[in-house]
Amino acid sequence: MLIKTYAAAVAGIQASLVTIEVNIVPGLHYYIVGLPDSAVKESLLRIESAITSSGYFMPRQKIVVNMAPANIRKAGTAYDLPIAIAILASSGQLPMDSLKEYMMVGELSLDGQVNAIRGALSIAIQAEKEKFKGLIVPKINIKEVAILKNVACYGISTLKELCDFLSGRQLIKQTYIDIEKEFLKIEDSSTTDFADVKGQNYIKRALEIAAAGAHHMLLIGPPGAGKTLLAKALPSILPPLSIAESIETTKIHSIAGLLKAGQTLLIARPFRAPHHGISDVALIGGGSNPQPGEISLAHHGVLFLDELPEFKSAALEVLRQPLENREITISRAKSTVQYPASVLLIAAMNPCPCGYFNHPQKVCVCGAQLVHRYLNKISGPLLDRIDLHIEVIAVPFNDLIEQEMPEKSNSIRQRVIRVRMLQQERFKNFPNIYTNAQMTQQMLQQFCKLDNNSLALLKDAMAKLSLSARAYSRILKVARTIADMEASPTIQQSHIAEAIHYRSLDRANWAYS
């Protein structure tokens, strides 16, 4: 008897419907077709043991499993559950009437337990689009998917529990989580507050600009100057995630298998700080079965690259395109997947190998040639994509013992939110543009018009600092953000001057200033 059940295949962060057809006919052997990977092909052994452990029998006949459409690669163990149910229904051990109403996914253990899967949220969203009555997932994944209103979500622990539910012998309660109420419970989860950072008001100002306009930043300074602490404090002044941003970010972490057991949506902006020994594949994503990399795991959050020159050149160069396009495309012979990568990049580095080049008190032992070689590890094209280059100096002793409490992150965050709302209103007629850092060249001409004095100042800086055309655009974007922070409808000369100052560490001047 031919039976159909329904599952989903995940590619990138999107899922697509997979129809599982099972037919049992006289003969022997087990066949599975439809472009399955090795994990799917091995499912028979898990399924057979799970079926017998649940009190049912495995048919000793020819079992043919077709996974349609055949042009989509089927990977992972999430198909165990729908294949097992289809086999039981095809052999007459389960009723088949209600199978068309449900999408189901889950990995089976040998004893019939249903284990967690990756990408459950993407699958749930697809089930809602396909207008299924219900979605059946492992109980450990239920809080992840139960945020959807238009599809009933059921969490199960065992194969037998699902069989009893489909047979009408057991009632499984639908799970639903009101995400709006969940977001009302949000508390600031940042461990580092700006008030924890003594002094460094100039750097805090630059970080506020970076947060307000979503501008990438490079911090250059000696060891112990507070670069890492400042970077860790940045998420505390970023606007809270919206529900749409939270769902998209959670989908990526779900596919990567990084969600904790029983976790619902991510409510805090991600902060990813990979070690400088990371490979280019781990940084941007990839592999034979493409997985998201660190730049995608930091989507809608902060990607912090400490000791930037110590990263492999190949790893840094592959960042150029996703930093510009805010997405990463991974192409393979049989498929192409896309992962979003809208991150706020914060990089930190020493000014030289010993860390004390241009230090006011300590002597650099590197020599000009070694300093130049060290700085050359950061390519010009990558540097051009970083809007703010900030020199961090060691905190003076008087600032360390200052008794006055620095401004807390929450008050800075309120200013950042105000500026972000101003930008959203400005760009409301431009799809997928939300911040000043995302402006196109045409938008710069519309929203970043300069008077003669400002234009002359910028022209002079371009010549003296040997800045590129891309750096010119970055200065205009940063100046627009500074103007927004002062609620100025136009960019003033002072805004241009401050934006230029944040490019004064451009590579033409580092080693010889």
Short mmCIF file of C-alpha atoms in Angstrom, two decimals:
data_model
loop_
_atom_site.label_atom_id
_atom_site.label_comp_id
_atom_site.label_asym_id
_atom_site.label_seq_id
_atom_site.Cartn_x
_atom_site.Cartn_y
_atom_site.Cartn_z
CA MET A 1 0.00 0.00 0.00
CA LEU A 2 1.34 3.43 -0.96
CA ILE A 3 1.46 5.88 1.94
CA LYS A 4 2.62 9.51 2.03
CA THR A 5 3.98 11.47 4.96
CA TYR A 6 5.48 14.93 4.94
CA ALA A 7 8.75 16.42 6.18
CA ALA A 8 11.04 19.26 5.09
CA ALA A 9 14.57 19.78 3.79
CA VAL A 10 16.60 22.75 4.99
CA ALA A 11 18.99 24.62 2.68
CA GLY A 12 20.55 27.76 4.07
CA ILE A 13 17.92 29.07 6.48
CA GLN A 14 14.98 28.16 4.24
CA ALA A 15 13.05 24.88 4.27
CA SER A 16 11.15 23.20 1.46
CA LEU A 17 8.48 20.53 1.54
CA VAL A 18 9.55 16.90 1.17
CA THR A 19 6.97 14.22 0.45
CA ILE A 20 7.94 10.76 1.70
CA GLU A 21 6.29 7.93 -0.23
CA VAL A 22 6.50 4.40 1.12
CA ASN A 23 5.29 1.33 -0.72
CA ILE A 24 5.53 -2.23 0.65
CA VAL A 25 5.32 -5.02 -1.93
CA PRO A 26 6.26 -8.71 -2.01
CA GLY A 27 9.99 -9.28 -1.98
CA LEU A 28 12.98 -8.40 0.16
CA HIS A 29 15.38 -5.52 0.77
CA TYR A 30 14.96 -1.85 1.60
CA TYR A 31 15.40 0.87 -0.99
CA ILE A 32 15.50 4.60 -0.44
CA VAL A 33 15.69 7.02 -3.35
CA GLY A 34 15.40 10.76 -3.85
CA LEU A 35 18.96 12.08 -3.34
CA PRO A 36 19.46 11.00 0.30
CA ASP A 37 22.79 11.42 2.09
CA SER A 38 24.48 8.68 4.13
CA ALA A 39 22.62 9.59 7.35
CA VAL A 40 19.28 9.08 5.57
CA LYS A 41 20.43 5.83 3.97
CA GLU A 42 21.38 4.48 7.40
CA SER A 43 17.94 5.25 8.79
CA LEU A 44 16.63 1.69 8.26
CA LEU A 45 18.67 0.29 11.14
CA ARG A 46 17.45 2.98 13.54
CA ILE A 47 13.87 2.73 12.30
CA GLU A 48 13.69 -1.06 12.55
CA SER A 49 14.96 -1.08 16.13
CA ALA A 50 12.70 1.84 17.13
CA ILE A 51 9.62 0.13 15.62
CA THR A 52 10.21 -3.18 17.41
CA SER A 53 11.05 -1.40 20.68
CA SER A 54 7.72 0.44 20.44
CA GLY A 55 5.69 -2.79 20.22
CA TYR A 56 5.19 -2.93 16.46
CA PHE A 57 6.79 -5.13 13.80
CA MET A 58 8.99 -4.34 10.85
CA PRO A 59 7.55 -5.78 7.61
CA ARG A 60 9.71 -8.52 6.09
CA GLN A 61 8.94 -7.44 2.55
CA LYS A 62 10.32 -5.14 -0.08
CA ILE A 63 10.13 -1.57 1.24
CA VAL A 64 10.60 1.28 -1.22
CA VAL A 65 10.98 4.80 0.15
CA ASN A 66 10.89 7.72 -2.27
CA MET A 67 11.71 11.25 -1.10
CA ALA A 68 10.29 13.85 -3.45
CA PRO A 69 11.26 16.13 -5.07
CA ALA A 70 14.30 14.14 -6.11
CA ASN A 71 16.37 17.16 -7.09
CA ILE A 72 16.68 18.41 -3.48
CA ARG A 73 19.43 16.90 -1.37
CA LYS A 74 18.09 15.20 1.78
CA ALA A 75 20.57 15.40 4.65
CA GLY A 76 20.46 14.54 8.34
CA THR A 77 18.42 12.29 10.58
CA ALA A 78 15.18 14.31 10.81
CA TYR A 79 13.49 11.98 8.29
CA ASP A 80 13.56 8.97 10.63
CA LEU A 81 10.17 9.75 12.16
CA PRO A 82 8.11 10.33 8.99
CA ILE A 83 9.68 7.27 7.32
CA ALA A 84 8.86 5.08 10.35
CA ILE A 85 5.26 6.33 10.46
CA ALA A 86 4.85 5.75 6.72
CA ILE A 87 6.17 2.17 7.08
CA LEU A 88 3.75 1.45 9.94
CA ALA A 89 0.80 2.91 8.01
CA SER A 90 1.75 1.11 4.79
CA SER A 91 1.87 -2.21 6.64
CA GLY A 92 -1.57 -1.60 8.18
CA GLN A 93 -0.39 -1.03 11.74
CA LEU A 94 -1.50 2.62 11.83
CA PRO A 95 -4.50 4.47 10.36
CA MET A 96 -3.57 6.65 7.42
CA ASP A 97 -6.49 9.08 7.40
CA SER A 98 -4.84 11.93 9.31
CA LEU A 99 -1.29 11.67 7.93
CA LYS A 100 -1.91 14.29 5.24
CA GLU A 101 -2.71 16.86 7.95
CA TYR A 102 0.71 16.80 9.62
CA MET A 103 4.31 17.58 8.86
CA MET A 104 6.61 15.58 11.13
CA VAL A 105 10.34 15.47 11.80
CA GLY A 106 12.56 13.76 14.34
CA GLU A 107 15.54 11.47 14.82
CA LEU A 108 14.86 8.04 16.30
CA SER A 109 16.94 6.23 18.89
CA LEU A 110 17.11 2.44 18.89
CA ASP A 111 14.70 2.32 21.84
CA GLY A 112 12.10 4.50 20.13
CA GLN A 113 13.02 7.79 21.78
CA VAL A 114 12.71 10.87 19.55
CA ASN A 115 15.85 13.03 19.60
CA ALA A 116 16.33 16.71 18.78
CA ILE A 117 16.93 17.93 15.25
CA ARG A 118 18.53 21.00 13.70
CA GLY A 119 16.60 23.64 11.80
CA ALA A 120 13.26 23.03 13.52
CA LEU A 121 12.20 26.68 13.32
CA SER A 122 12.80 26.87 9.56
CA ILE A 123 10.79 23.66 9.15
CA ALA A 124 7.95 25.03 11.28
CA ILE A 125 7.73 28.22 9.21
CA GLN A 126 7.51 26.10 6.06
CA ALA A 127 4.78 23.94 7.63
CA GLU A 128 2.81 27.11 8.29
CA LYS A 129 3.28 28.26 4.68
CA GLU A 130 2.12 24.88 3.38
CA LYS A 131 -1.01 25.21 5.57
CA PHE A 132 -0.59 21.95 7.45
CA LYS A 133 -2.98 21.46 10.35
CA GLY A 134 -0.18 20.45 12.68
CA LEU A 135 3.56 20.05 13.07
CA ILE A 136 5.04 17.17 15.08
CA VAL A 137 8.57 17.66 16.41
CA PRO A 138 10.76 16.21 19.16
CA LYS A 139 9.65 17.49 22.55
CA ILE A 140 13.07 19.06 23.07
CA ASN A 141 12.42 21.30 20.04
CA ILE A 142 8.84 22.28 20.91
CA LYS A 143 9.58 25.67 22.50
CA GLU A 144 11.59 26.63 19.46
CA VAL A 145 8.65 26.14 17.08
CA ALA A 146 5.64 26.88 19.28
CA ILE A 147 5.78 30.61 18.51
CA LEU A 148 3.74 30.12 15.32
CA LYS A 149 0.04 30.96 15.43
CA ASN A 150 -1.27 29.29 12.26
CA VAL A 151 -0.03 25.74 12.76
CA ALA A 152 -0.61 23.55 15.82
CA CYS A 153 2.70 22.36 17.27
CA TYR A 154 2.99 19.05 19.14
CA GLY A 155 6.07 17.80 20.96
CA ILE A 156 6.59 14.07 21.33
CA SER A 157 9.13 12.01 23.26
CA THR A 158 8.75 8.55 21.72
CA LEU A 159 7.61 6.86 18.54
CA LYS A 160 4.93 4.98 20.50
CA GLU A 161 3.53 8.25 21.82
CA LEU A 162 3.08 9.51 18.26
CA CYS A 163 1.52 6.22 17.14
CA ASP A 164 -1.01 6.41 19.99
CA PHE A 165 -1.78 10.03 19.05
CA LEU A 166 -2.38 9.20 15.38
CA SER A 167 -4.51 6.19 16.38
CA GLY A 168 -6.65 8.29 18.72
CA ARG A 169 -5.55 6.42 21.85
CA GLN A 170 -3.70 9.38 23.39
CA LEU A 171 -4.20 13.11 23.40
CA ILE A 172 -1.15 15.33 22.99
CA LYS A 173 -1.69 18.91 24.07
CA GLN A 174 -0.80 21.61 21.57
CA THR A 175 2.01 23.91 22.71
CA TYR A 176 1.87 27.63 22.02
CA ILE A 177 4.16 30.40 23.24
CA ASP A 178 3.13 34.05 23.00
CA ILE A 179 6.37 35.64 21.82
CA GLU A 180 5.14 39.16 22.50
CA LYS A 181 4.79 38.25 26.19
CA GLU A 182 8.16 36.54 26.08
CA PHE A 183 9.76 39.73 24.79
CA LEU A 184 8.18 41.69 27.62
CA LYS A 185 10.20 39.54 30.03
CA ILE A 186 13.49 40.50 28.41
CA GLU A 187 16.15 41.78 30.74
CA ASP A 188 19.48 43.15 29.64
CA SER A 189 21.70 40.08 29.42
CA SER A 190 24.92 41.96 28.63
CA THR A 191 27.61 41.18 31.17
CA THR A 192 29.63 44.34 30.46
CA ASP A 193 28.18 47.81 30.99
CA PHE A 194 29.74 51.02 29.71
CA ALA A 195 29.81 52.16 33.32
CA ASP A 196 32.35 49.37 33.95
CA VAL A 197 34.83 51.09 31.61
CA LYS A 198 36.85 53.83 33.27
CA GLY A 199 37.80 56.81 31.13
CA GLN A 200 37.99 56.26 27.33
CA ASN A 201 35.23 58.81 26.67
CA TYR A 202 36.55 59.38 23.16
CA ILE A 203 36.29 55.65 22.40
CA LYS A 204 32.83 55.45 23.96
CA ARG A 205 31.73 58.28 21.68
CA ALA A 206 33.00 56.38 18.64
CA LEU A 207 31.27 53.19 19.79
CA GLU A 208 28.01 55.09 20.18
CA ILE A 209 28.38 56.33 16.61
CA ALA A 210 29.12 52.77 15.45
CA ALA A 211 26.01 51.47 17.23
CA ALA A 212 23.78 54.29 16.01
CA GLY A 213 24.67 53.89 12.32
CA ALA A 214 25.77 50.21 12.27
CA HIS A 215 29.30 51.21 11.24
CA HIS A 216 32.20 48.74 11.35
CA MET A 217 35.06 49.74 13.65
CA LEU A 218 38.76 48.99 14.09
CA LEU A 219 40.37 49.61 17.50
CA ILE A 220 44.15 50.04 17.47
CA GLY A 221 46.05 50.28 20.72
CA PRO A 222 48.61 48.72 23.08
CA PRO A 223 47.92 45.68 25.28
CA GLY A 224 45.83 46.49 28.34
CA ALA A 225 44.26 49.64 26.88
CA GLY A 226 40.75 48.13 27.14
CA LYS A 227 40.01 47.22 23.51
CA THR A 228 38.40 43.87 24.37
CA LEU A 229 36.41 45.31 27.28
CA LEU A 230 35.05 48.08 25.10
CA ALA A 231 34.06 45.63 22.38
CA LYS A 232 32.26 43.40 24.89
CA ALA A 233 30.33 46.42 26.17
CA LEU A 234 29.04 47.33 22.70
CA PRO A 235 26.01 44.94 22.69
CA SER A 236 24.72 46.69 25.81
CA ILE A 237 24.02 49.88 23.82
CA LEU A 238 22.58 48.25 20.70
CA PRO A 239 18.78 48.35 20.26
CA PRO A 240 16.95 45.20 21.41
CA LEU A 241 16.21 42.62 18.76
CA SER A 242 12.86 42.95 17.04
CA ILE A 243 10.70 39.84 16.79
CA ALA A 244 11.51 39.47 13.08
CA GLU A 245 15.25 39.81 13.76
CA SER A 246 14.99 37.33 16.63
CA ILE A 247 13.28 34.73 14.44
CA GLU A 248 15.86 35.08 11.67
CA THR A 249 18.78 34.88 14.11
CA THR A 250 17.24 31.88 15.90
CA LYS A 251 16.85 30.04 12.59
CA ILE A 252 20.60 30.30 11.97
CA HIS A 253 21.53 29.10 15.45
CA SER A 254 19.00 26.26 15.18
CA ILE A 255 20.53 25.05 11.91
CA ALA A 256 23.98 25.19 13.51
CA GLY A 257 22.72 23.14 16.49
CA LEU A 258 23.60 25.88 18.99
CA LEU A 259 20.23 26.31 20.70
CA LYS A 260 20.03 24.98 24.24
CA ALA A 261 17.54 22.25 25.11
CA GLY A 262 14.07 23.74 25.55
CA GLN A 263 15.16 27.18 24.35
CA THR A 264 12.73 29.41 22.50
CA LEU A 265 13.76 32.49 20.51
CA LEU A 266 17.07 34.23 21.02
CA ILE A 267 16.32 37.52 22.73
CA ALA A 268 19.82 39.00 22.99
CA ARG A 269 21.93 40.16 20.08
CA PRO A 270 24.66 37.57 19.41
CA PHE A 271 28.28 38.40 20.20
CA ARG A 272 30.74 36.12 18.44
CA ALA A 273 34.48 36.32 19.09
CA PRO A 274 36.27 33.55 17.14
CA HIS A 275 39.92 32.75 17.83
CA HIS A 276 42.43 34.11 15.30
CA GLY A 277 43.34 30.55 14.29
CA ILE A 278 39.92 30.04 12.69
CA SER A 279 39.77 28.80 9.10
CA ASP A 280 38.04 30.70 6.32
CA VAL A 281 35.34 27.99 6.11
CA ALA A 282 34.57 28.25 9.83
CA LEU A 283 34.48 32.03 9.58
CA ILE A 284 32.13 32.45 6.62
CA GLY A 285 30.53 29.00 6.44
CA GLY A 286 30.77 26.08 4.07
CA GLY A 287 31.80 22.45 4.11
CA SER A 288 30.58 19.53 2.03
CA ASN A 289 27.21 19.94 3.75
CA PRO A 290 27.22 23.75 4.03
CA GLN A 291 26.82 25.10 7.55
CA PRO A 292 26.69 28.73 8.74
CA GLY A 293 29.98 30.29 9.81
CA GLU A 294 30.78 32.79 12.52
CA ILE A 295 29.76 35.77 10.39
CA SER A 296 26.26 34.30 10.01
CA LEU A 297 26.05 33.23 13.65
CA ALA A 298 26.68 36.91 14.49
CA HIS A 299 23.79 38.01 12.25
CA HIS A 300 22.01 41.04 13.79
CA GLY A 301 24.78 41.18 16.38
CA VAL A 302 28.49 41.81 16.82
CA LEU A 303 31.39 39.93 15.23
CA PHE A 304 34.52 40.69 17.25
CA LEU A 305 37.88 39.87 15.71
CA ASP A 306 40.60 40.37 18.30
CA GLU A 307 44.26 40.43 17.20
CA LEU A 308 43.15 41.11 13.63
CA PRO A 309 46.59 40.75 11.93
CA GLU A 310 46.96 37.27 13.45
CA PHE A 311 44.04 35.93 11.42
CA LYS A 312 44.94 34.06 8.26
CA SER A 313 44.96 36.30 5.22
CA ALA A 314 42.57 33.99 3.37
CA ALA A 315 40.11 34.15 6.25
CA LEU A 316 40.17 37.95 6.32
CA GLU A 317 39.87 38.40 2.58
CA VAL A 318 36.73 36.27 2.34
CA LEU A 319 35.07 38.74 4.71
CA ARG A 320 35.14 41.52 2.14
CA GLN A 321 32.13 40.45 0.09
CA PRO A 322 29.77 39.54 2.98
CA LEU A 323 30.63 42.74 4.84
CA GLU A 324 29.56 44.67 1.74
CA ASN A 325 26.50 42.61 0.76
CA ARG A 326 25.47 41.49 4.28
CA GLU A 327 24.96 37.92 3.12
CA ILE A 328 27.16 34.99 2.20
CA THR A 329 26.59 32.68 -0.77
CA ILE A 330 28.09 29.19 -0.65
CA SER A 331 28.14 27.36 -3.98
CA ARG A 332 28.62 23.65 -4.42
CA ALA A 333 28.36 21.40 -7.46
CA LYS A 334 24.80 20.32 -6.64
CA SER A 335 23.43 23.32 -4.77
CA THR A 336 23.87 26.92 -3.71
CA VAL A 337 22.82 28.18 -0.29
CA GLN A 338 22.68 31.66 1.18
CA TYR A 339 23.10 32.72 4.78
CA PRO A 340 22.41 36.23 6.05
CA ALA A 341 25.42 38.04 7.48
CA SER A 342 24.31 41.49 8.61
CA VAL A 343 26.86 42.05 11.36
CA LEU A 344 28.49 44.92 13.14
CA LEU A 345 32.20 44.16 12.81
CA ILE A 346 34.47 45.27 15.64
CA ALA A 347 38.13 44.46 15.11
CA ALA A 348 41.03 45.08 17.48
CA MET A 349 44.76 45.00 16.98
CA ASN A 350 48.08 46.16 18.39
CA PRO A 351 49.90 48.87 16.42
CA CYS A 352 52.92 46.57 16.02
CA PRO A 353 54.08 43.06 17.05
CA CYS A 354 55.31 44.22 20.47
CA GLY A 355 52.27 46.45 20.91
CA TYR A 356 54.00 49.71 21.86
CA PHE A 357 54.52 51.59 18.60
CA ASN A 358 53.81 55.31 19.19
CA HIS A 359 53.30 54.61 22.91
CA PRO A 360 53.91 57.77 24.98
CA GLN A 361 55.83 55.94 27.73
CA LYS A 362 57.04 52.55 26.50
CA VAL A 363 59.59 52.01 23.74
CA CYS A 364 58.74 49.96 20.64
CA VAL A 365 61.42 47.37 19.84
CA CYS A 366 60.05 46.35 16.45
CA GLY A 367 61.64 48.76 13.99
CA ALA A 368 59.92 50.55 11.12
CA GLN A 369 60.20 47.68 8.63
CA LEU A 370 58.67 45.15 11.02
CA VAL A 371 55.87 47.55 11.92
CA HIS A 372 55.15 48.14 8.24
CA ARG A 373 55.09 44.38 7.53
CA TYR A 374 52.75 43.84 10.49
CA LEU A 375 50.28 46.47 9.33
CA ASN A 376 50.43 45.15 5.78
CA LYS A 377 48.68 41.99 6.98
CA ILE A 378 45.46 43.99 6.79
CA SER A 379 44.70 44.61 3.13
CA GLY A 380 43.60 48.00 1.86
CA PRO A 381 40.28 46.74 0.46
CA LEU A 382 39.34 45.20 3.81
CA LEU A 383 40.42 48.32 5.68
CA ASP A 384 38.29 50.47 3.35
CA ARG A 385 35.21 48.52 4.44
CA ILE A 386 35.75 49.50 8.08
CA ASP A 387 34.16 52.88 8.71
CA LEU A 388 35.88 53.91 11.94
CA HIS A 389 39.59 53.52 12.73
CA ILE A 390 40.10 54.45 16.36
CA GLU A 391 43.36 54.75 18.26
CA VAL A 392 42.98 53.48 21.82
CA ILE A 393 45.44 54.78 24.39
CA ALA A 394 46.13 53.38 27.83
CA VAL A 395 43.82 54.69 30.55
CA PRO A 396 45.55 57.36 32.70
CA PHE A 397 45.87 56.60 36.42
CA ASN A 398 43.62 59.52 37.36
CA ASP A 399 40.80 58.04 35.25
CA LEU A 400 41.21 54.66 36.93
CA ILE A 401 40.69 56.12 40.40
CA GLU A 402 37.93 58.53 39.34
CA GLN A 403 35.03 58.21 41.79
CA GLU A 404 32.36 59.65 39.53
CA MET A 405 30.27 56.87 37.97
CA PRO A 406 30.51 56.81 34.15
CA GLU A 407 27.34 56.92 32.10
CA LYS A 408 25.45 53.62 32.09
CA SER A 409 24.74 51.67 28.92
CA ASN A 410 20.99 52.02 29.23
CA SER A 411 21.02 55.81 28.80
CA ILE A 412 23.37 55.51 25.81
CA ARG A 413 21.12 52.83 24.33
CA GLN A 414 18.13 55.18 24.46
CA ARG A 415 20.03 57.70 22.34
CA VAL A 416 21.04 54.96 19.90
CA ILE A 417 17.43 53.80 19.60
CA ARG A 418 16.31 57.36 18.85
CA VAL A 419 18.87 57.68 16.05
CA ARG A 420 17.95 54.26 14.63
CA MET A 421 14.28 55.27 14.54
CA LEU A 422 15.23 58.43 12.66
CA GLN A 423 17.03 56.33 10.07
CA GLN A 424 14.13 53.90 9.73
CA GLU A 425 11.82 56.81 8.97
CA ARG A 426 14.33 58.20 6.43
CA PHE A 427 14.69 54.88 4.62
CA LYS A 428 11.08 53.68 4.87
CA ASN A 429 10.70 53.75 1.07
CA PHE A 430 13.94 51.82 0.48
CA PRO A 431 13.56 48.05 0.92
CA ASN A 432 16.19 46.29 3.07
CA ILE A 433 17.88 49.59 4.03
CA TYR A 434 17.63 50.39 7.73
CA THR A 435 20.81 52.21 8.78
CA ASN A 436 23.19 54.84 7.43
CA ALA A 437 25.92 52.24 6.91
CA GLN A 438 23.71 50.49 4.33
CA MET A 439 23.20 53.52 2.08
CA THR A 440 23.93 53.12 -1.62
CA GLN A 441 25.77 55.68 -3.76
CA GLN A 442 22.47 57.06 -5.05
CA MET A 443 21.21 57.46 -1.49
CA LEU A 444 24.41 59.29 -0.50
CA GLN A 445 23.68 61.89 -3.15
CA GLN A 446 20.17 62.32 -1.78
CA PHE A 447 20.80 62.30 1.98
CA CYS A 448 24.42 63.47 2.32
CA LYS A 449 24.57 66.75 0.44
CA LEU A 450 27.43 69.01 1.53
CA ASP A 451 27.89 72.76 1.48
CA ASN A 452 31.00 74.29 -0.12
CA ASN A 453 33.01 74.49 3.12
CA SER A 454 32.34 70.87 4.03
CA LEU A 455 33.14 69.75 0.50
CA ALA A 456 36.45 71.63 0.52
CA LEU A 457 37.38 70.09 3.87
CA LEU A 458 36.64 66.60 2.61
CA LYS A 459 38.54 67.18 -0.64
CA ASP A 460 41.60 68.32 1.28
CA ALA A 461 41.43 65.28 3.59
CA MET A 462 41.13 62.90 0.64
CA ALA A 463 44.33 64.27 -0.84
CA LYS A 464 46.36 64.43 2.38
CA LEU A 465 45.29 61.03 3.73
CA SER A 466 45.40 59.24 0.34
CA LEU A 467 41.88 57.93 0.91
CA SER A 468 40.06 55.75 -1.59
CA ALA A 469 36.66 56.37 -3.14
CA ARG A 470 35.20 53.79 -0.77
CA ALA A 471 36.69 55.67 2.20
CA TYR A 472 35.00 58.84 0.85
CA SER A 473 31.64 57.07 1.02
CA ARG A 474 32.37 55.82 4.53
CA ILE A 475 33.14 59.33 5.75
CA LEU A 476 29.83 60.61 4.38
CA LYS A 477 27.91 57.80 6.06
CA VAL A 478 29.59 58.38 9.41
CA ALA A 479 29.01 62.13 9.11
CA ARG A 480 25.33 61.49 8.43
CA THR A 481 25.14 59.43 11.64
CA ILE A 482 26.90 62.15 13.66
CA ALA A 483 24.41 64.69 12.29
CA ASP A 484 21.52 62.40 13.26
CA MET A 485 22.89 62.12 16.79
CA GLU A 486 22.66 65.92 17.00
CA ALA A 487 19.23 65.93 15.34
CA SER A 488 20.65 67.99 12.49
CA PRO A 489 18.75 67.67 9.19
CA THR A 490 21.90 68.57 7.24
CA ILE A 491 25.54 67.55 7.50
CA GLN A 492 27.64 70.35 8.93
CA GLN A 493 31.36 71.00 8.57
CA SER A 494 31.94 69.85 12.16
CA HIS A 495 30.30 66.49 11.35
CA ILE A 496 32.60 66.00 8.38
CA ALA A 497 35.63 66.96 10.47
CA GLU A 498 34.77 64.41 13.17
CA ALA A 499 34.14 61.68 10.59
CA ILE A 500 37.51 62.41 8.94
CA HIS A 501 39.18 62.23 12.32
CA TYR A 502 37.91 58.67 12.65
CA ARG A 503 39.77 57.82 9.41
CA SER A 504 43.06 59.35 10.55
CA LEU A 505 44.51 55.91 11.22
CA ASP A 506 44.04 54.90 7.62
CA ARG A 507 46.91 52.78 6.44
CA ALA A 508 48.72 55.57 4.57
CA ASN A 509 49.45 57.22 7.92
CA TRP A 510 49.72 54.46 10.56
CA ALA A 511 53.35 53.53 10.43
CA TYR A 512 54.72 56.97 9.78
CA SER A 513 52.58 59.32 11.88
#
